[in-house]
Amino acid sequence: MASTATTCLLHNYSLAKSTNFETPKLSERTSILTIVAQKKAKKIRKIILKEDITQLGKKGELLDVKAGFFRNYLLPLGMAQIVTPTLLKEMKMEDERIEAEKQRVKEEALQLARIFETVGAFKVKRKGGKGKQIFGSVTAQDLVDIIKAQLQREVDKKIVSLPEIRETGEYVAELKLHPDVTARVRLTVFAN
């Protein structure tokens, strides 16, 4: 554009010279053209992931990604969506609901742990051998059956951990009711 203006200015000057007109002063006819360079704006989108994506994030996570990556990859595959105020509100309500559910499960586990610990010792009968020896051993399934018979509570045998029991005596078994709640149960083994 600057070269076109210069060409027009020179052309006007040559016409004025050939026709003997007064030549305009250069300062009156020219205007200063300034070009300002702008930085390229970074186009970032705030998104929420709809599924787990390796090296990017987990489902429900808020992220800032480049607009092109979102537009060309995440959006067409349905892996993410743009954050909106209503979506944020829904996510917050869902998080609160999940947190309340976790708290309720933990409270149930604490109540069950109190019940187990107030019962005292569960008694197990086994055939006796020499001295304190018993035939066979006491397993987690035996403890689960005793709890079901005495307390009418269903307990998964996978949460029960007890030492190897091959003799009569008192033992302590642990029931992992919740990641934060462990109940200790006394177990008395005697021979009949």
C-alpha atoms as a PDB file:
ATOM      1  CA  MET A   1       0.000   0.000   0.000  1.00  0.00           C
ATOM      2  CA  ALA A   2       2.864   2.378   0.799  1.00  0.00           C
ATOM      3  CA  SER A   3       4.378   1.699  -2.640  1.00  0.00           C
ATOM      4  CA  THR A   4       1.071   2.610  -4.364  1.00  0.00           C
ATOM      5  CA  ALA A   5       0.903   5.905  -2.493  1.00  0.00           C
ATOM      6  CA  THR A   6       4.483   6.708  -3.455  1.00  0.00           C
ATOM      7  CA  THR A   7       3.775   5.887  -7.092  1.00  0.00           C
ATOM      8  CA  CYS A   8       0.698   8.157  -7.135  1.00  0.00           C
ATOM      9  CA  LEU A   9       2.670  10.937  -5.496  1.00  0.00           C
ATOM     10  CA  LEU A  10       5.459  10.639  -8.085  1.00  0.00           C
ATOM     11  CA  HIS A  11       2.922  10.482 -10.915  1.00  0.00           C
ATOM     12  CA  ASN A  12       1.217  13.666  -9.665  1.00  0.00           C
ATOM     13  CA  TYR A  13       4.603  15.368  -9.427  1.00  0.00           C
ATOM     14  CA  SER A  14       5.528  14.478 -13.007  1.00  0.00           C
ATOM     15  CA  LEU A  15       2.132  15.740 -14.317  1.00  0.00           C
ATOM     16  CA  ALA A  16       2.568  19.001 -12.487  1.00  0.00           C
ATOM     17  CA  LYS A  17       6.042  19.485 -13.921  1.00  0.00           C
ATOM     18  CA  SER A  18       4.989  18.829 -17.508  1.00  0.00           C
ATOM     19  CA  THR A  19       1.960  21.174 -17.381  1.00  0.00           C
ATOM     20  CA  ASN A  20       3.778  23.892 -15.459  1.00  0.00           C
ATOM     21  CA  PHE A  21       1.514  23.872 -12.514  1.00  0.00           C
ATOM     22  CA  GLU A  22       2.743  24.647  -9.100  1.00  0.00           C
ATOM     23  CA  THR A  23       4.018  21.597  -7.456  1.00  0.00           C
ATOM     24  CA  PRO A  24       2.509  20.875  -4.116  1.00  0.00           C
ATOM     25  CA  LYS A  25       4.825  20.585  -1.256  1.00  0.00           C
ATOM     26  CA  LEU A  26       5.625  17.069  -0.342  1.00  0.00           C
ATOM     27  CA  SER A  27       4.718  17.543   3.307  1.00  0.00           C
ATOM     28  CA  GLU A  28       1.181  18.746   2.481  1.00  0.00           C
ATOM     29  CA  ARG A  29       0.262  15.798   0.316  1.00  0.00           C
ATOM     30  CA  THR A  30       1.720  12.926   2.320  1.00  0.00           C
ATOM     31  CA  SER A  31       0.240  11.309   5.307  1.00  0.00           C
ATOM     32  CA  ILE A  32       2.168   9.071   7.604  1.00  0.00           C
ATOM     33  CA  LEU A  33       1.030   5.508   7.550  1.00  0.00           C
ATOM     34  CA  THR A  34       2.003   3.529  10.620  1.00  0.00           C
ATOM     35  CA  ILE A  35       1.662  -0.214  10.757  1.00  0.00           C
ATOM     36  CA  VAL A  36       1.410  -1.776  14.153  1.00  0.00           C
ATOM     37  CA  ALA A  37       2.189  -5.459  14.433  1.00  0.00           C
ATOM     38  CA  GLN A  38      -0.025  -7.385  16.766  1.00  0.00           C
ATOM     39  CA  LYS A  39       0.930 -10.543  18.579  1.00  0.00           C
ATOM     40  CA  LYS A  40      -0.986 -13.558  17.531  1.00  0.00           C
ATOM     41  CA  ALA A  41      -3.621 -14.192  20.176  1.00  0.00           C
ATOM     42  CA  LYS A  42      -3.388 -17.550  21.856  1.00  0.00           C
ATOM     43  CA  LYS A  43      -6.675 -19.277  21.401  1.00  0.00           C
ATOM     44  CA  ILE A  44      -7.359 -21.385  24.462  1.00  0.00           C
ATOM     45  CA  ARG A  45     -10.596 -23.169  25.317  1.00  0.00           C
ATOM     46  CA  LYS A  46     -11.745 -24.236  28.752  1.00  0.00           C
ATOM     47  CA  ILE A  47     -13.123 -27.757  28.460  1.00  0.00           C
ATOM     48  CA  ILE A  48     -14.433 -30.642  30.538  1.00  0.00           C
ATOM     49  CA  LEU A  49     -13.351 -34.145  29.607  1.00  0.00           C
ATOM     50  CA  LYS A  50     -16.137 -36.658  29.038  1.00  0.00           C
ATOM     51  CA  GLU A  51     -13.793 -39.658  29.291  1.00  0.00           C
ATOM     52  CA  ASP A  52     -10.280 -40.556  30.429  1.00  0.00           C
ATOM     53  CA  ILE A  53      -7.614 -39.556  27.905  1.00  0.00           C
ATOM     54  CA  THR A  54      -4.047 -40.685  28.429  1.00  0.00           C
ATOM     55  CA  GLN A  55      -1.540 -37.865  28.875  1.00  0.00           C
ATOM     56  CA  LEU A  56      -4.371 -35.315  29.053  1.00  0.00           C
ATOM     57  CA  GLY A  57      -6.592 -36.044  32.035  1.00  0.00           C
ATOM     58  CA  LYS A  58      -9.388 -37.984  33.643  1.00  0.00           C
ATOM     59  CA  LYS A  59     -13.133 -37.849  33.134  1.00  0.00           C
ATOM     60  CA  GLY A  60     -14.747 -34.721  34.601  1.00  0.00           C
ATOM     61  CA  GLU A  61     -11.483 -32.780  34.793  1.00  0.00           C
ATOM     62  CA  LEU A  62     -11.400 -29.087  33.810  1.00  0.00           C
ATOM     63  CA  LEU A  63      -8.598 -28.245  31.375  1.00  0.00           C
ATOM     64  CA  ASP A  64      -7.327 -25.440  29.163  1.00  0.00           C
ATOM     65  CA  VAL A  65      -6.492 -26.705  25.664  1.00  0.00           C
ATOM     66  CA  LYS A  66      -5.726 -25.042  22.366  1.00  0.00           C
ATOM     67  CA  ALA A  67      -8.772 -24.246  20.266  1.00  0.00           C
ATOM     68  CA  GLY A  68      -7.571 -26.252  17.282  1.00  0.00           C
ATOM     69  CA  PHE A  69      -6.951 -29.371  19.351  1.00  0.00           C
ATOM     70  CA  PHE A  70     -10.440 -29.108  20.799  1.00  0.00           C
ATOM     71  CA  ARG A  71     -12.122 -28.316  17.476  1.00  0.00           C
ATOM     72  CA  ASN A  72     -10.274 -30.905  15.362  1.00  0.00           C
ATOM     73  CA  TYR A  73      -9.788 -33.806  17.764  1.00  0.00           C
ATOM     74  CA  LEU A  74     -11.680 -33.716  21.057  1.00  0.00           C
ATOM     75  CA  LEU A  75     -15.024 -32.378  19.841  1.00  0.00           C
ATOM     76  CA  PRO A  76     -15.507 -34.670  16.797  1.00  0.00           C
ATOM     77  CA  LEU A  77     -14.662 -37.750  18.872  1.00  0.00           C
ATOM     78  CA  GLY A  78     -16.996 -36.629  21.669  1.00  0.00           C
ATOM     79  CA  MET A  79     -14.244 -36.674  24.279  1.00  0.00           C
ATOM     80  CA  ALA A  80     -14.805 -33.167  25.664  1.00  0.00           C
ATOM     81  CA  GLN A  81     -17.140 -30.205  25.757  1.00  0.00           C
ATOM     82  CA  ILE A  82     -16.740 -26.488  26.365  1.00  0.00           C
ATOM     83  CA  VAL A  83     -17.300 -25.239  29.909  1.00  0.00           C
ATOM     84  CA  THR A  84     -20.494 -23.291  30.498  1.00  0.00           C
ATOM     85  CA  PRO A  85     -21.859 -21.858  33.745  1.00  0.00           C
ATOM     86  CA  THR A  86     -24.749 -24.352  33.786  1.00  0.00           C
ATOM     87  CA  LEU A  87     -22.360 -27.232  33.183  1.00  0.00           C
ATOM     88  CA  LEU A  88     -20.157 -26.067  36.053  1.00  0.00           C
ATOM     89  CA  LYS A  89     -23.210 -25.881  38.304  1.00  0.00           C
ATOM     90  CA  GLU A  90     -24.251 -29.424  37.321  1.00  0.00           C
ATOM     91  CA  MET A  91     -20.721 -30.719  37.967  1.00  0.00           C
ATOM     92  CA  LYS A  92     -20.653 -29.079  41.386  1.00  0.00           C
ATOM     93  CA  MET A  93     -24.007 -30.646  42.308  1.00  0.00           C
ATOM     94  CA  GLU A  94     -22.809 -34.060  41.101  1.00  0.00           C
ATOM     95  CA  ASP A  95     -19.600 -33.758  43.145  1.00  0.00           C
ATOM     96  CA  GLU A  96     -21.621 -32.837  46.242  1.00  0.00           C
ATOM     97  CA  ARG A  97     -23.920 -35.829  45.684  1.00  0.00           C
ATOM     98  CA  ILE A  98     -20.958 -38.191  45.303  1.00  0.00           C
ATOM     99  CA  GLU A  99     -19.304 -36.756  48.410  1.00  0.00           C
ATOM    100  CA  ALA A 100     -22.519 -37.191  50.420  1.00  0.00           C
ATOM    101  CA  GLU A 101     -22.786 -40.806  49.239  1.00  0.00           C
ATOM    102  CA  LYS A 102     -19.180 -41.495  50.268  1.00  0.00           C
ATOM    103  CA  GLN A 103     -19.870 -39.985  53.682  1.00  0.00           C
ATOM    104  CA  ARG A 104     -22.993 -42.125  54.098  1.00  0.00           C
ATOM    105  CA  VAL A 105     -21.075 -45.319  53.224  1.00  0.00           C
ATOM    106  CA  LYS A 106     -18.345 -44.390  55.700  1.00  0.00           C
ATOM    107  CA  GLU A 107     -20.921 -43.786  58.452  1.00  0.00           C
ATOM    108  CA  GLU A 108     -22.463 -47.214  57.786  1.00  0.00           C
ATOM    109  CA  ALA A 109     -19.022 -48.813  58.012  1.00  0.00           C
ATOM    110  CA  LEU A 110     -18.348 -47.037  61.330  1.00  0.00           C
ATOM    111  CA  GLN A 111     -21.663 -48.280  62.760  1.00  0.00           C
ATOM    112  CA  LEU A 112     -20.902 -51.832  61.660  1.00  0.00           C
ATOM    113  CA  ALA A 113     -17.412 -51.592  63.174  1.00  0.00           C
ATOM    114  CA  ARG A 114     -18.931 -50.513  66.519  1.00  0.00           C
ATOM    115  CA  ILE A 115     -21.316 -53.469  66.393  1.00  0.00           C
ATOM    116  CA  PHE A 116     -18.463 -55.915  65.736  1.00  0.00           C
ATOM    117  CA  GLU A 117     -16.310 -54.498  68.508  1.00  0.00           C
ATOM    118  CA  THR A 118     -19.109 -54.503  71.114  1.00  0.00           C
ATOM    119  CA  VAL A 119     -20.064 -58.138  70.440  1.00  0.00           C
ATOM    120  CA  GLY A 120     -16.989 -59.432  72.189  1.00  0.00           C
ATOM    121  CA  ALA A 121     -15.433 -62.656  71.009  1.00  0.00           C
ATOM    122  CA  PHE A 122     -16.868 -64.969  68.391  1.00  0.00           C
ATOM    123  CA  LYS A 123     -16.472 -68.640  69.325  1.00  0.00           C
ATOM    124  CA  VAL A 124     -15.302 -71.322  66.910  1.00  0.00           C
ATOM    125  CA  LYS A 125     -15.448 -75.077  67.667  1.00  0.00           C
ATOM    126  CA  ARG A 126     -13.057 -77.507  66.008  1.00  0.00           C
ATOM    127  CA  LYS A 127     -12.108 -81.122  66.548  1.00  0.00           C
ATOM    128  CA  GLY A 128      -9.099 -81.247  68.808  1.00  0.00           C
ATOM    129  CA  GLY A 129      -5.891 -83.162  68.398  1.00  0.00           C
ATOM    130  CA  LYS A 130      -2.869 -83.456  70.676  1.00  0.00           C
ATOM    131  CA  GLY A 131      -2.487 -80.609  73.156  1.00  0.00           C
ATOM    132  CA  LYS A 132      -3.682 -77.347  71.628  1.00  0.00           C
ATOM    133  CA  GLN A 133      -3.705 -78.650  68.062  1.00  0.00           C
ATOM    134  CA  ILE A 134      -6.940 -78.681  66.068  1.00  0.00           C
ATOM    135  CA  PHE A 135      -7.811 -80.579  62.913  1.00  0.00           C
ATOM    136  CA  GLY A 136      -7.847 -78.259  59.939  1.00  0.00           C
ATOM    137  CA  SER A 137      -7.633 -74.495  60.290  1.00  0.00           C
ATOM    138  CA  VAL A 138     -10.029 -71.616  60.831  1.00  0.00           C
ATOM    139  CA  THR A 139     -10.572 -69.619  57.626  1.00  0.00           C
ATOM    140  CA  ALA A 140     -12.139 -66.316  56.678  1.00  0.00           C
ATOM    141  CA  GLN A 141     -15.227 -68.171  55.431  1.00  0.00           C
ATOM    142  CA  ASP A 142     -15.695 -69.700  58.913  1.00  0.00           C
ATOM    143  CA  LEU A 143     -15.676 -66.229  60.457  1.00  0.00           C
ATOM    144  CA  VAL A 144     -18.125 -64.932  57.829  1.00  0.00           C
ATOM    145  CA  ASP A 145     -20.505 -67.815  58.586  1.00  0.00           C
ATOM    146  CA  ILE A 146     -20.328 -67.134  62.340  1.00  0.00           C
ATOM    147  CA  ILE A 147     -21.019 -63.404  61.851  1.00  0.00           C
ATOM    148  CA  LYS A 148     -23.996 -64.224  59.632  1.00  0.00           C
ATOM    149  CA  ALA A 149     -25.383 -66.694  62.191  1.00  0.00           C
ATOM    150  CA  GLN A 150     -24.944 -64.441  65.249  1.00  0.00           C
ATOM    151  CA  LEU A 151     -25.514 -60.919  63.877  1.00  0.00           C
ATOM    152  CA  GLN A 152     -27.540 -61.565  60.697  1.00  0.00           C
ATOM    153  CA  ARG A 153     -25.055 -59.403  58.760  1.00  0.00           C
ATOM    154  CA  GLU A 154     -23.670 -60.253  55.352  1.00  0.00           C
ATOM    155  CA  VAL A 155     -19.891 -59.805  55.189  1.00  0.00           C
ATOM    156  CA  ASP A 156     -17.678 -60.538  52.195  1.00  0.00           C
ATOM    157  CA  LYS A 157     -14.842 -62.905  53.022  1.00  0.00           C
ATOM    158  CA  LYS A 158     -12.453 -60.795  50.932  1.00  0.00           C
ATOM    159  CA  ILE A 159     -12.464 -58.065  53.582  1.00  0.00           C
ATOM    160  CA  VAL A 160     -11.516 -60.472  56.385  1.00  0.00           C
ATOM    161  CA  SER A 161      -7.858 -60.907  57.255  1.00  0.00           C
ATOM    162  CA  LEU A 162      -6.899 -63.263  60.026  1.00  0.00           C
ATOM    163  CA  PRO A 163      -3.710 -64.974  61.048  1.00  0.00           C
ATOM    164  CA  GLU A 164      -3.091 -68.659  60.392  1.00  0.00           C
ATOM    165  CA  ILE A 165      -5.096 -70.490  63.053  1.00  0.00           C
ATOM    166  CA  ARG A 166      -4.114 -74.117  63.743  1.00  0.00           C
ATOM    167  CA  GLU A 167      -4.315 -74.149  67.546  1.00  0.00           C
ATOM    168  CA  THR A 168      -6.865 -73.307  70.213  1.00  0.00           C
ATOM    169  CA  GLY A 169      -6.685 -69.860  71.787  1.00  0.00           C
ATOM    170  CA  GLU A 170      -7.678 -66.236  71.211  1.00  0.00           C
ATOM    171  CA  TYR A 171      -6.936 -64.451  67.964  1.00  0.00           C
ATOM    172  CA  VAL A 172      -7.696 -61.059  66.464  1.00  0.00           C
ATOM    173  CA  ALA A 173      -9.194 -60.774  62.990  1.00  0.00           C
ATOM    174  CA  GLU A 174      -9.445 -57.547  61.034  1.00  0.00           C
ATOM    175  CA  LEU A 175     -12.385 -56.622  58.854  1.00  0.00           C
ATOM    176  CA  LYS A 176     -11.635 -53.852  56.330  1.00  0.00           C
ATOM    177  CA  LEU A 177     -15.129 -52.380  56.039  1.00  0.00           C
ATOM    178  CA  HIS A 178     -14.070 -49.161  54.287  1.00  0.00           C
ATOM    179  CA  PRO A 179     -10.723 -47.720  53.157  1.00  0.00           C
ATOM    180  CA  ASP A 180     -10.751 -45.597  56.336  1.00  0.00           C
ATOM    181  CA  VAL A 181     -12.549 -48.023  58.694  1.00  0.00           C
ATOM    182  CA  THR A 182     -11.131 -51.281  60.029  1.00  0.00           C
ATOM    183  CA  ALA A 183     -12.891 -53.320  62.705  1.00  0.00           C
ATOM    184  CA  ARG A 184     -10.986 -55.665  65.020  1.00  0.00           C
ATOM    185  CA  VAL A 185     -12.846 -58.794  66.056  1.00  0.00           C
ATOM    186  CA  ARG A 186     -11.745 -61.258  68.741  1.00  0.00           C
ATOM    187  CA  LEU A 187     -12.015 -64.900  67.824  1.00  0.00           C
ATOM    188  CA  THR A 188     -11.871 -67.694  70.421  1.00  0.00           C
ATOM    189  CA  VAL A 189     -10.995 -71.133  69.080  1.00  0.00           C
ATOM    190  CA  PHE A 190     -11.575 -74.171  71.287  1.00  0.00           C
ATOM    191  CA  ALA A 191     -11.612 -77.911  70.786  1.00  0.00           C
ATOM    192  CA  ASN A 192     -14.666 -80.062  71.484  1.00  0.00           C
END
